[in-house]
Coordinates of C-alpha atoms in Angstrom, one line a residue:
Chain T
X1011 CA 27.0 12.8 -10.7
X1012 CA 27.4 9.3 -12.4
X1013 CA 24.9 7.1 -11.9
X1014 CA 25.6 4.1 -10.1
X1015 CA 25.8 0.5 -12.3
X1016 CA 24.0 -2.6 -10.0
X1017 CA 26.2 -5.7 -10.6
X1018 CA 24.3 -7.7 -8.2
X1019 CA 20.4 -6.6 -7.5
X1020 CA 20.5 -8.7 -3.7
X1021 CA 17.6 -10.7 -2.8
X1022 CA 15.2 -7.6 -3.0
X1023 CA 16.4 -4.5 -3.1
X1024 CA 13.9 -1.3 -4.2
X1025 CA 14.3 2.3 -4.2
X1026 CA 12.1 3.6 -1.6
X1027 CA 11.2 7.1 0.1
X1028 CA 7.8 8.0 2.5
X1029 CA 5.6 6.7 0.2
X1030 CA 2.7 8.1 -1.8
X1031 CA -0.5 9.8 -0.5
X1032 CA -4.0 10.7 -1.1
X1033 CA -4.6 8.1 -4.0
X1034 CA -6.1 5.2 -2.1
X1035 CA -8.9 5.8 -3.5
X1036 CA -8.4 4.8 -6.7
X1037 CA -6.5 1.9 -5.2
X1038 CA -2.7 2.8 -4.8
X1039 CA -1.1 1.7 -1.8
X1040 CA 1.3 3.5 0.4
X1041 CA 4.5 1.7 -0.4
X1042 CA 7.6 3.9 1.2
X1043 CA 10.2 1.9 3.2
X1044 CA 9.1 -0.1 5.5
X1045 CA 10.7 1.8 8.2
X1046 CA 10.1 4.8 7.4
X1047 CA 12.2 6.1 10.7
X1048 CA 15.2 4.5 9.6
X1049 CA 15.2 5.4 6.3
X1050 CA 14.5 9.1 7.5
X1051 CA 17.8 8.9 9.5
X1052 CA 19.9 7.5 6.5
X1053 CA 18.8 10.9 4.7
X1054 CA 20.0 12.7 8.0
X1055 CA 23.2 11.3 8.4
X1056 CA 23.9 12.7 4.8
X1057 CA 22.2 16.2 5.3
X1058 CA 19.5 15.1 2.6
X1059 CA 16.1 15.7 3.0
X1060 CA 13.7 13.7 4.5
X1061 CA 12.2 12.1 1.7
X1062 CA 15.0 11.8 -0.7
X1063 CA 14.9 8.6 -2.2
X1064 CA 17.0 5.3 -0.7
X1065 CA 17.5 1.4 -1.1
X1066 CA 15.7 -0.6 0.3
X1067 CA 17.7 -3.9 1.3
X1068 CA 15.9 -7.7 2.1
X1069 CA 18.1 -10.5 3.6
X1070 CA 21.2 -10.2 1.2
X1071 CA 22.2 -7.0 -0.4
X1072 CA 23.0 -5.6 -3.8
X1073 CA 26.7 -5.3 -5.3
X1074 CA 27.2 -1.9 -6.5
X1075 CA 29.5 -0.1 -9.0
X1076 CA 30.6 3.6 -8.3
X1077 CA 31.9 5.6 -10.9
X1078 CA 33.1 8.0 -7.8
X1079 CA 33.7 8.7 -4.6
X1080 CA 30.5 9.2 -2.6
X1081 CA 28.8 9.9 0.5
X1082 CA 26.4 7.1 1.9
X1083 CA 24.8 5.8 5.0
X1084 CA 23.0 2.3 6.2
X1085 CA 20.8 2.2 8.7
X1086 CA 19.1 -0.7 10.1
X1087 CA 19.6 -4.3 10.7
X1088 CA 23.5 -5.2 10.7
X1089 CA 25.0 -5.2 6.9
X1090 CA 28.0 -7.1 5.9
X1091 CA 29.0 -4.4 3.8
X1092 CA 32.2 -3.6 2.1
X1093 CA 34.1 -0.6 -0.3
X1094 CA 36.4 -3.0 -2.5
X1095 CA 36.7 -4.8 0.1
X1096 CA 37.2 -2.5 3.2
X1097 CA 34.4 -3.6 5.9
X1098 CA 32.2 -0.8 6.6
X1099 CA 30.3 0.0 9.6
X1100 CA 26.7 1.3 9.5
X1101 CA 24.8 3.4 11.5
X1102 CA 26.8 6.8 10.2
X1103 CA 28.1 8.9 7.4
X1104 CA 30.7 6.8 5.4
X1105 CA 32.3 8.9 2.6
X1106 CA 33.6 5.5 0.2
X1107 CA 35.7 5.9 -2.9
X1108 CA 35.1 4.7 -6.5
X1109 CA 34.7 1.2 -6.8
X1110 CA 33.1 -1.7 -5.8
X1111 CA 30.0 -1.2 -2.6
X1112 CA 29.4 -4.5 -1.5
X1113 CA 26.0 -4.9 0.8
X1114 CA 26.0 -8.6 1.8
X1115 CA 24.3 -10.9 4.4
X1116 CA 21.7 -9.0 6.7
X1117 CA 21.6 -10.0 10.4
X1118 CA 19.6 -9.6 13.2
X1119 CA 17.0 -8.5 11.3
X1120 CA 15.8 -8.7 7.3
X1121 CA 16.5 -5.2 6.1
X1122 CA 18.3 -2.0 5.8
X1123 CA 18.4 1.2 3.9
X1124 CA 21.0 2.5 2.0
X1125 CA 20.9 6.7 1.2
X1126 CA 23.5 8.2 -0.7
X1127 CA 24.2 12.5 -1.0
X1128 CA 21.8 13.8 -3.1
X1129 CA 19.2 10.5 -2.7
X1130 CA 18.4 8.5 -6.0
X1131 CA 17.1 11.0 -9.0
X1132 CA 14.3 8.5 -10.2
X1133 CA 11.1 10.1 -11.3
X1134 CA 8.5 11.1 -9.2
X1135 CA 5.1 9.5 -9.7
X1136 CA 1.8 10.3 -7.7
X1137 CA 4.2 12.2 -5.4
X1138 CA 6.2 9.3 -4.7
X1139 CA 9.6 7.9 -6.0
X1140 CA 8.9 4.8 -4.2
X1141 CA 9.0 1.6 -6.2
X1142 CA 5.1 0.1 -6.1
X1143 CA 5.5 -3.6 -6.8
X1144 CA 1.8 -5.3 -7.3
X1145 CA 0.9 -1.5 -9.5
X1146 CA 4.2 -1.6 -11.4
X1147 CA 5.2 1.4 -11.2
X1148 CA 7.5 4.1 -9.6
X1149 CA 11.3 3.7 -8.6
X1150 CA 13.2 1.7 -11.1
X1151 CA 11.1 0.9 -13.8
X1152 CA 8.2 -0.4 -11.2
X1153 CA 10.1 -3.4 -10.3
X1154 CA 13.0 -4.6 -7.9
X1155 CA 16.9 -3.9 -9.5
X1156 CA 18.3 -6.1 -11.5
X1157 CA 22.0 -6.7 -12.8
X1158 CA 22.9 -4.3 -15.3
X1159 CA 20.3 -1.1 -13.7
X1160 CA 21.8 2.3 -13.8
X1161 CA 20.8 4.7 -10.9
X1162 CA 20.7 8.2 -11.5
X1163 CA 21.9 10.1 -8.4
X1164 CA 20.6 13.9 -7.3
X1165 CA 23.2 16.6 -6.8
X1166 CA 25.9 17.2 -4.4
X1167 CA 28.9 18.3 -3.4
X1168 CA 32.0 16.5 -4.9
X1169 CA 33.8 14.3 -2.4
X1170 CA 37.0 12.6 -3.0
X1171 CA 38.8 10.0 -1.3
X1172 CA 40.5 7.0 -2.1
X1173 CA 39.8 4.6 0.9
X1174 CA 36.4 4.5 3.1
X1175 CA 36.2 7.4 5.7
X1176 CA 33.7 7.0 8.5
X1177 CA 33.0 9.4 11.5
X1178 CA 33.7 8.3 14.8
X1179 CA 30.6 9.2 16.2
X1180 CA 26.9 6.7 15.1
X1181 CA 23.5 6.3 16.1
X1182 CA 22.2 3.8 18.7
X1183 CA 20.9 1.3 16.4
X1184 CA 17.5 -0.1 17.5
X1185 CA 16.7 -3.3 19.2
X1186 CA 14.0 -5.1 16.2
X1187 CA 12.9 -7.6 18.8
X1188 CA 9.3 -8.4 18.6
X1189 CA 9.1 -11.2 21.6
X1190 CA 7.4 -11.9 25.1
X1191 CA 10.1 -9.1 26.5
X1192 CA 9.3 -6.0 23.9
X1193 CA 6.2 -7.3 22.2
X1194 CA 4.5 -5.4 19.2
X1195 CA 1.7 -3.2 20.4
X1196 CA -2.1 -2.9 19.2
X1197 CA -5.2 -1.3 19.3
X1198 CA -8.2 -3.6 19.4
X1199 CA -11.1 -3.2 17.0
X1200 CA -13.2 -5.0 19.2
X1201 CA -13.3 -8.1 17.5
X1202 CA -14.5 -11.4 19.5
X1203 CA -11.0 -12.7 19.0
X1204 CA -8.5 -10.0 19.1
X1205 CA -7.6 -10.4 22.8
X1206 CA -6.3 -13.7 22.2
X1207 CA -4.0 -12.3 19.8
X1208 CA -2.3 -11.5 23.0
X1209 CA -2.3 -14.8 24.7
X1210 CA -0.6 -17.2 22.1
X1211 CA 3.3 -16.8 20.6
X1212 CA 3.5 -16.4 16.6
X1213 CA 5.9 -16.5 14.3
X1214 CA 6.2 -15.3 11.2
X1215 CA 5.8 -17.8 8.1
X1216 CA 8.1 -18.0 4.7
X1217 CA 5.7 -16.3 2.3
X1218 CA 6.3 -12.7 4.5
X1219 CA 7.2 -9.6 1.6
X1220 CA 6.2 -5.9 1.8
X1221 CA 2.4 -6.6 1.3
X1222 CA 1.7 -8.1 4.9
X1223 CA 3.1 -10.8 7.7
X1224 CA 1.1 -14.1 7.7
X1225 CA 1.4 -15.3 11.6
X1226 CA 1.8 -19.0 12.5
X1227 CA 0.5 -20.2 15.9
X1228 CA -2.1 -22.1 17.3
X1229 CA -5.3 -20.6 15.0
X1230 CA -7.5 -18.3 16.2
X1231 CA -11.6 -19.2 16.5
X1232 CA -13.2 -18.5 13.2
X1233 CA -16.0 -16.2 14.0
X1234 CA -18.6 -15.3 11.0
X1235 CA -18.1 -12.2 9.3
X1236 CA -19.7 -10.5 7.0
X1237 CA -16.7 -10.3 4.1
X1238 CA -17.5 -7.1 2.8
X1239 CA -14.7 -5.8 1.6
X1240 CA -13.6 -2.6 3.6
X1241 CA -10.5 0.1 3.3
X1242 CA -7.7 -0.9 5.0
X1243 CA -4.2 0.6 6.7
X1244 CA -0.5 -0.1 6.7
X1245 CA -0.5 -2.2 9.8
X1246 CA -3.7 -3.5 10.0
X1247 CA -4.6 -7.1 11.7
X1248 CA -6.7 -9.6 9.7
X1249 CA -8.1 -12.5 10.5
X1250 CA -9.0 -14.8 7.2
X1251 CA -11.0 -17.8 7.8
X1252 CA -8.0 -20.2 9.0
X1253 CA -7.4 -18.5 12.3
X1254 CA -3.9 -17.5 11.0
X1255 CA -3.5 -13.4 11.4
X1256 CA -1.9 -11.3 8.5
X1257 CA -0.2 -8.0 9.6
X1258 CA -0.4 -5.6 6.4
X1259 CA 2.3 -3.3 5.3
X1260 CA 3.1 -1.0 2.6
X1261 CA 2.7 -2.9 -0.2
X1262 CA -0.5 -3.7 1.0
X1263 CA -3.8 -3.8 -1.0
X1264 CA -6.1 -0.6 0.1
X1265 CA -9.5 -2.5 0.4
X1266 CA -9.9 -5.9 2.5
X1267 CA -12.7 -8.3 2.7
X1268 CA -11.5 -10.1 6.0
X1269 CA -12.3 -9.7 9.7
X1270 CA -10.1 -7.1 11.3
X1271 CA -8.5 -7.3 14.9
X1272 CA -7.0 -4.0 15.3
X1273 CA -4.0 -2.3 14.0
X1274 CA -0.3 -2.4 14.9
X1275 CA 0.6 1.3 16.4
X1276 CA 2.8 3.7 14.3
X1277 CA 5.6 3.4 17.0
X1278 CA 5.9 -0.6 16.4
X1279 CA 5.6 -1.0 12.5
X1280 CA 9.6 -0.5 12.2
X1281 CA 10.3 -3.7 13.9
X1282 CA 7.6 -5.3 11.8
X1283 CA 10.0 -4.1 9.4
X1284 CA 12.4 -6.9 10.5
X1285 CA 10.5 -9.5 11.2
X1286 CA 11.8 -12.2 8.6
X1287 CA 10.5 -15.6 8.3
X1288 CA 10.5 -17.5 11.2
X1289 CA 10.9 -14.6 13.8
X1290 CA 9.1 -14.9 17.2
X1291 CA 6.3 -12.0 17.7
X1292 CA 4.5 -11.1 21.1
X1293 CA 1.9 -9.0 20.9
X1294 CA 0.3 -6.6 23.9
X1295 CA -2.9 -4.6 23.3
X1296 CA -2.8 -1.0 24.5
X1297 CA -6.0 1.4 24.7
X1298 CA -6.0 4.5 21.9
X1299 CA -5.2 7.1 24.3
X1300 CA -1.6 4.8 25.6
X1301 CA -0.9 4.2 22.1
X1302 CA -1.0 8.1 21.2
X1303 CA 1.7 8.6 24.3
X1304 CA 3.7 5.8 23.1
X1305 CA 3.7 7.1 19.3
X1306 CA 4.1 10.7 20.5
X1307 CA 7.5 9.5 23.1
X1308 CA 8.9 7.7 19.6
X1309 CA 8.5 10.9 17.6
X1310 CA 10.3 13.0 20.2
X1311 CA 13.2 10.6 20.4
X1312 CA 13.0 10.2 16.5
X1313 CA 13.5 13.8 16.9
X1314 CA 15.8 14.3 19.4
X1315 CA 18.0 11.7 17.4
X1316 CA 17.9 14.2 14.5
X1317 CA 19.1 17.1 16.1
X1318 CA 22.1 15.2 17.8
X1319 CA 23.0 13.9 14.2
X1320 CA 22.6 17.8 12.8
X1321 CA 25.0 19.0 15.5
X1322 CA 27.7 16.2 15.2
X1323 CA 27.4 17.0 11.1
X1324 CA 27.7 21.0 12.2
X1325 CA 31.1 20.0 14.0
X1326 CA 32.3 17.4 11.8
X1327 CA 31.0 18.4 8.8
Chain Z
X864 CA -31.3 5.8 7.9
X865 CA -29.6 3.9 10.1
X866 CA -26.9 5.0 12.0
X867 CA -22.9 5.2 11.3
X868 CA -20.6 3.5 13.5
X869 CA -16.9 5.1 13.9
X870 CA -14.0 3.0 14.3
X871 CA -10.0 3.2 14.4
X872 CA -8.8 2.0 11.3
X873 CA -4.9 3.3 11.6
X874 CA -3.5 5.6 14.3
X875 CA -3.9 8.1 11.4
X876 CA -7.0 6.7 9.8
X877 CA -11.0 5.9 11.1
X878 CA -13.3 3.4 9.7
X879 CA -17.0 4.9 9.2
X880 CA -19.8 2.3 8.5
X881 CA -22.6 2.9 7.7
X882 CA -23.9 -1.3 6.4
X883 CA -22.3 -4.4 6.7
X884 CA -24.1 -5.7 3.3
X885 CA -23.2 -4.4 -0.1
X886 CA -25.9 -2.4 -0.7
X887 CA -26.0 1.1 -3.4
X888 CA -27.9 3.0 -0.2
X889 CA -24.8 2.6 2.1
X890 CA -22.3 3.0 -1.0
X891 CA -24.1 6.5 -1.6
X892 CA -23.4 7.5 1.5
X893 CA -20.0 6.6 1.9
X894 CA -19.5 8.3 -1.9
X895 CA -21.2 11.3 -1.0
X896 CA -19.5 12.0 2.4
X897 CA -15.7 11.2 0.4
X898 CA -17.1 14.2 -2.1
X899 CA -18.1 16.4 0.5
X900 CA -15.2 16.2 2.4
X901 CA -12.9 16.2 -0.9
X902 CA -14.9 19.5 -1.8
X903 CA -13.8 21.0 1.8
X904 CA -10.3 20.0 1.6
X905 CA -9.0 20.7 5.2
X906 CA -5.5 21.0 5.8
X907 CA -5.6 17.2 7.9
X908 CA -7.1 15.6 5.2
X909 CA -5.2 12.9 3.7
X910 CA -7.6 11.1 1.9
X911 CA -11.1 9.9 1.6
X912 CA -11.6 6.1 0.6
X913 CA -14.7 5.5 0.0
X914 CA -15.9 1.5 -0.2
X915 CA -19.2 -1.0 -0.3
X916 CA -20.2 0.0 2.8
X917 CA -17.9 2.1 4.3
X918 CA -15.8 5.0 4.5
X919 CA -11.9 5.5 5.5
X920 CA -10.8 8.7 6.5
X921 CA -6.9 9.4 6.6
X922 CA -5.8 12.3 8.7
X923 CA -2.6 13.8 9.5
X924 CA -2.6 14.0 13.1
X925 CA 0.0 16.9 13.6
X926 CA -2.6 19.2 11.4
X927 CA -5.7 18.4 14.1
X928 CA -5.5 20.7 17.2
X929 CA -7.1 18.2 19.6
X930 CA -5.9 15.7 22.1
X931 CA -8.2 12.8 20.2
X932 CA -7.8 13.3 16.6
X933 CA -10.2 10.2 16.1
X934 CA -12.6 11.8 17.9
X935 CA -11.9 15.3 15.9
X936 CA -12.1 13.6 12.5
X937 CA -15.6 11.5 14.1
X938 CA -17.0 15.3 14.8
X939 CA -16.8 16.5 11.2
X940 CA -18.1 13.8 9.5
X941 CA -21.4 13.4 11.9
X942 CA -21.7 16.6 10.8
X943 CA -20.7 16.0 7.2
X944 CA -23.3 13.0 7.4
X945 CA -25.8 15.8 9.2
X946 CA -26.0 17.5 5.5
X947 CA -26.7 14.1 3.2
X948 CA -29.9 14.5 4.7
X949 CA -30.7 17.5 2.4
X950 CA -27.9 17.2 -0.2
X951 CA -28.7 16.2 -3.6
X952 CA -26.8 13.8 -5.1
X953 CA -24.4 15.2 -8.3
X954 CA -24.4 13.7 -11.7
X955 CA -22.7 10.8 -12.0
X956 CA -19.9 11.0 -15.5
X957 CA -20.5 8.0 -17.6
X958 CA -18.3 6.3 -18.8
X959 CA -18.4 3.4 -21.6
X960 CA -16.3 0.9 -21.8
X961 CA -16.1 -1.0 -25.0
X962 CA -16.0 -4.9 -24.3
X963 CA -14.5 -7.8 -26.6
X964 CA -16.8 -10.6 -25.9
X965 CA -14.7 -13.1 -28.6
X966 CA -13.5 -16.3 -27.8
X967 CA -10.3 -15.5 -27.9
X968 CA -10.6 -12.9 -25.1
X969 CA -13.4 -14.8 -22.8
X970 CA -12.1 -17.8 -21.7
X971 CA -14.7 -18.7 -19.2
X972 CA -17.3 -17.3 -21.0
X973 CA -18.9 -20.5 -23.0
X974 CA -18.6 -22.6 -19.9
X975 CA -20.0 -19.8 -17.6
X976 CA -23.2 -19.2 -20.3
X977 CA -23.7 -22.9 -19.5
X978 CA -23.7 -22.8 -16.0
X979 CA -26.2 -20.5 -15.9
X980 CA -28.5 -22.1 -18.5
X981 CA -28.4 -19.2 -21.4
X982 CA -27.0 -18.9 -24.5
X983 CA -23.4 -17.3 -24.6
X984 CA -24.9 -14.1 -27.0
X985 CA -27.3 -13.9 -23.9
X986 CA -25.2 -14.0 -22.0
X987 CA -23.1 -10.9 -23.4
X988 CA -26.3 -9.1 -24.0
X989 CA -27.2 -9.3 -20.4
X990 CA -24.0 -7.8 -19.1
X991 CA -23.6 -5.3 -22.0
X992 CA -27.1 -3.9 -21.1
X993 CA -26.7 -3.2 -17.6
X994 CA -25.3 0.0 -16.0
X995 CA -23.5 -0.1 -13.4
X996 CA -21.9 1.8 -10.6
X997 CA -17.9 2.2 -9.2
X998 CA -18.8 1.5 -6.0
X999 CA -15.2 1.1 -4.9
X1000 CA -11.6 0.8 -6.0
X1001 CA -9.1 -1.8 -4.5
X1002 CA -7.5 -4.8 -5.1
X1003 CA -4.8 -3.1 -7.1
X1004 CA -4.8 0.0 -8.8
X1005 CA -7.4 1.1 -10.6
X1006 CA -9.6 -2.4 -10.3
X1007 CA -13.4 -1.1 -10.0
X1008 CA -15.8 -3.0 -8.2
X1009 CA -19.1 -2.6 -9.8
X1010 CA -22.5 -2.4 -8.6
X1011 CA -25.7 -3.8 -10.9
X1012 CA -24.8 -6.9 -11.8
X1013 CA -28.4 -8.8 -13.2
X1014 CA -28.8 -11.5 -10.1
X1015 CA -29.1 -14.3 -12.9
X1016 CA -25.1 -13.5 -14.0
X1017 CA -23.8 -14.2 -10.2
X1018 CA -21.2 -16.9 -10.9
X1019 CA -19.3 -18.5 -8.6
X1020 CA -14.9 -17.6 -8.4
X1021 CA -12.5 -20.2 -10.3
X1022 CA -12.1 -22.7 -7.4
X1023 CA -7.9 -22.4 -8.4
X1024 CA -7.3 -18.8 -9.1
X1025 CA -5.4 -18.0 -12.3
X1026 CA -1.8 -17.0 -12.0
X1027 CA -2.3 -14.8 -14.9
X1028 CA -5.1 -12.7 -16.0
X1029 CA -4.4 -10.3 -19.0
X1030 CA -5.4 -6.9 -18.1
X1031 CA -8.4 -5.1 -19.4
X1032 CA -9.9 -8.5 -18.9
X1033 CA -13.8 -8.2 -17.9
X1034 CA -14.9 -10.8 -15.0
X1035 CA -17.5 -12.2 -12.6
X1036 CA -16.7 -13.0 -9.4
X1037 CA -20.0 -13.9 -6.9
X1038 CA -22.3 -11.5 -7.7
X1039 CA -19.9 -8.6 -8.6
X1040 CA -18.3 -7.8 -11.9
X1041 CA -14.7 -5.7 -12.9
X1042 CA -11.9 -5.5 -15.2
X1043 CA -8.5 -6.3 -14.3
X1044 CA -6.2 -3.2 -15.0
X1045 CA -3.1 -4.7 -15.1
X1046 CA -2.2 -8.9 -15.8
X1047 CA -2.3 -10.8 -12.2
X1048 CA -3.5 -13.2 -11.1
X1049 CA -7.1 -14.0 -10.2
X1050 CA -9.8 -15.9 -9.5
X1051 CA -13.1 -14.4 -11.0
X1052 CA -14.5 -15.7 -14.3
X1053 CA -13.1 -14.1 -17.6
X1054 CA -15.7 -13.0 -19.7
X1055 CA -14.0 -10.6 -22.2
X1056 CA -11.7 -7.9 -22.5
X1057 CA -11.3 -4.2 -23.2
X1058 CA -8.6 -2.3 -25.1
X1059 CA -9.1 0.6 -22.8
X1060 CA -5.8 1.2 -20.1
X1061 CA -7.6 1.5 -16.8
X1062 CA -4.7 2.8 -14.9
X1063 CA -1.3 5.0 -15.9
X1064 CA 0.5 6.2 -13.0
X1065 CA 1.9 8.7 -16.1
X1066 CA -1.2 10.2 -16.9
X1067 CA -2.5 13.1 -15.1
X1068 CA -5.4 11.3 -14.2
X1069 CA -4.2 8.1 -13.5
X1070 CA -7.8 5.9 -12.7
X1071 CA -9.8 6.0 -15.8
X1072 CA -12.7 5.5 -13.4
X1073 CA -13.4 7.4 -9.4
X1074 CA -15.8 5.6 -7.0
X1075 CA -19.2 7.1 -8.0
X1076 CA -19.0 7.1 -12.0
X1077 CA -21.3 4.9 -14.0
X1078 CA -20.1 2.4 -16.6
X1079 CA -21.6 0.4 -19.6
X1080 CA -19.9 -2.0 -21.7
X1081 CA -20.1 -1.6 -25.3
X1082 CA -19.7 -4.8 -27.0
X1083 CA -17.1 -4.7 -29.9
X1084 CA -15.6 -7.3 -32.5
X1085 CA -11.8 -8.4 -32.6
X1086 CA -11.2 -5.8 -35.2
X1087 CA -12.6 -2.9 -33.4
X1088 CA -10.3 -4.7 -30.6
X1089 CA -7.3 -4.1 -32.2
X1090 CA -7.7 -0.4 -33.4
X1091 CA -8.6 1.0 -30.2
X1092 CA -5.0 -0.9 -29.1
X1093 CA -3.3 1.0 -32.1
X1094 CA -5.3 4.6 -32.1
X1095 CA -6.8 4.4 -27.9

């Protein structure tokens, strides 16, 4: 297969899979898509595995050159996209031809993920082919694409067409809303001032990337801590001393000094995935034992989303 | 000893703490229980991050046969904690780490000797004497946070953190001491630097230094400098 040539990098676009595990300790974060779910389903819709690498796409997509035809899927937020210059809907396999891929504007939402057949062929490091931004390292060359990168793509099959083919069946795309109606669910640590979290509307300031969300709203109370630094999780609250909550993703650092509220549960982090600058988040705290029925319901519709996928690729292959 | 608290750090991770001060006691404990449990290696183990005061477990849930894999993960280590009582402690490795105190490579270092009243060569020969402990890595890959700082060193951070700190740089920051691996930016006070590459992702081993290993600086001159950069 050819690699791919990026004309256009987008705003920020990585290549991203599950993420890397077990080094922590020496200080490596996670990284991984942010939505790991959606990113899982873009492999799906191609017969990939699971963890086959994809792009990650922020706010304004990359312009891509294709040597040939190819199979691809994007799944998330709503892509202006385009195969020299033939809209193309997302949510489903798309076989396009050679040519120019166009991924434009993102809306309702911030990002979206891109897999092609055979997922990007970029070295695996610590497990991982994901692209680790603050450690420099993994994906392409450790950083976000720029104009003139060359992807290397896996193996498989030859396809061949010479305008975009799409199935007529797709996936129900999700609803990213994070407000008063479907508000981002937490577990407590305890803290003084984690129920308030609760009470008051955010929304999310400019400076949001894949490290963490700062939260605007009225400040919560500043109640001593003792700052020392502890580990920390992808999807952790914190509470530095301005009141102001940071949500922490992938990119995140693995220790923390600051107070901790809780943690956003596994189910919810995807929408957190969307939540761009300016977006409106609710939040509703939920006991450990809710939040393991709510995580466990979300796997078995990821699931059962996966097996209706497999049988419409067994039909219409 | 006092006793641990457990707490839910992730759905798939808990929190064990065992201090809320930074203190070697706590950080043996929290280094001990990560080796023990590294040692045993069962099949929900993600990993073991071990820090000041503290411990992080990460578990994979669908590899625990119980309906509160918190409360799973809580019951192994009380009883990993259960042996520390009788365990001895291993060896630590040693590791030096040779230092470049020149001008050139410590920016904050003549302003920082005067701060604290000493001369700058005392200065160097009070941090180069010391040993010191990983007590923790974080802030970015491979960054160790050291343990046995002298108390007359403690130095207060840059009140505007630098944008850019060249890595291998060796700093102060409160009462804590470490060496950038990689530039970024940064707020503790630069004191010299070290040819040595703390962190490779390419290398087999990618951390130069694990949370428990001990670490001297080794003072060296700008030539010695630059030949460890050409033959590491």
């Amino acid at each position: 297969m050819k690699p791919w040539q990026v004309i256009a990098p987008g705003a920020l676009t990585t290549v991203q899979d599950r993420g890397r595990e077990g080094w922590r300790h020496v200080g490596v974060s996670r990284a991984g898509a942010l939505d790991l779910d959606a990113a899982a389903l873009a492999n799906r819709l191609l017969g990939n595995d699971s963890d086959a690498a994809v792009l990650e796409l922020t706010l304004q997509g990359p312009t891509l050159k294709l040597a040939q035809p190819a199979r691809i899927a994007i799944v998330g937020a709503a892509v202006a996209a385009t195969s020299n210059g033939h809209p193309l809907p997302g949510q489903r396999p798309l076989t396009v031809p050679a040519g120019e891929l166009k991924l434009g504007g993102i809306r309702e939402g911030v990002r979206a993920w891109l897999s092609v057949a055979g997922g990007f062929d970029l070295p695996v490091i610590l497990g991982s082919r994901s692209t680790d931004l603050r450690g420099g390292f993994g994906g392409k060359e450790g950083r976000a694409l720029r104009a003139g990168d060359l992807l290397p793509l896996g193996k498989s099959p030859p396809t061949i067409t010479a305008a975009p083919q799409k199935t007529a069946w797709w996936i129900g795309a999700d609803d990213y809303d994070c407000g008063i109606a479907h508000p981002l669910r937490y577990v407590s640590s305890g803290h003084p001032a984690a129920a308030a979290l609760a009470e008051r509307a955010w929304s999310v300031s400019a400076d949001a990337n894949r490290q963490g969300i700062r939260l605007r709203g009225q400040p919560l109370p500043n109640i001593p801590h003792h700052n020392v630094s502890e580990p920390v999780a992808v999807g952790c609250i914190q509470l530095p001393a301005d009141g102001q909550p940071i949500i922490l993703l992938a990119d995140a650092q693995t220790v923390g000094g600051y107070a901790r509220l809780g943690y956003v549960i596994a189910a919810d982090l995807p929408r957190l995935a969307q939540a761009g600058p300016g977006a409106v988040l609710a939040f509703a705290a939920v006991g450990i034992d809710e939040a393991r029925r709510i995580n466990l319901q979300h796997r078995h519709r990821q699931a059962r989303t996966a097996l209706a996928i497999d049988r419409q690729l067994a039909r219409h292959p | 000893m006092s006793q641990p608290t457990f707490e839910p750090l992730a759905d798939n991770a808990l929190l064990v703490r065992f201090g809320k001060i930074i203190d070697a006691a706590h950080n043996a404990r929290a280094l001990d229980a990560a080796r023990q449990l590294r040692e045993r290696n069962p099949s929900w183990l993600r990993d073991a991050v071990p820090a000041y005061a503290s411990l992080a477990v990460f578990f994979d849930s669908g590899r625990i046969d119980a309906a509160d894999p918190h409360a799973f993960v809580a019951a192994q280590l009380r009883a990993t904690l259960r042996n520390q009582e009788t365990a001895t402690a291993p060896i630590a490795k040693i590791i030096d780490i040779p230092v470049c105190y020149e001008p050139e490579m410590a920016p904050d270092l003549a302003e920082a000797a005067s701060e604290l009243g000493i001369a700058a060569d005392e200065l160097i020969q009070r941090h180069s004497s010391a040993s010191y402990a990983v007590a923790m890595i974080g802030f970015a890959p491979g960054f160790p946070y050291l343990l046995g700082l002298p108390d007359s060193l403690a130095l207060p951070r840059l009140t505007t953190p630098r944008t850019r700190v060249p890595a291998g740089s060796v700093a102060i920051g409160g009462n804590q001491t470490g060496i950038y691996p990689r530039e970024s930016p940064g707020g503790w006070r630069l004191l010299g630097r070290t040819p040595l590459v703390l962190f490779d992702a390419a290398r087999a081993a990618p951390a130069l230094l694990t949370p428990g290993d001990q670490v001297r600086f080794q003072r060296i001159d700008t030539a010695a400098f630059e030949r460890w950069l050409k033959e590491p």
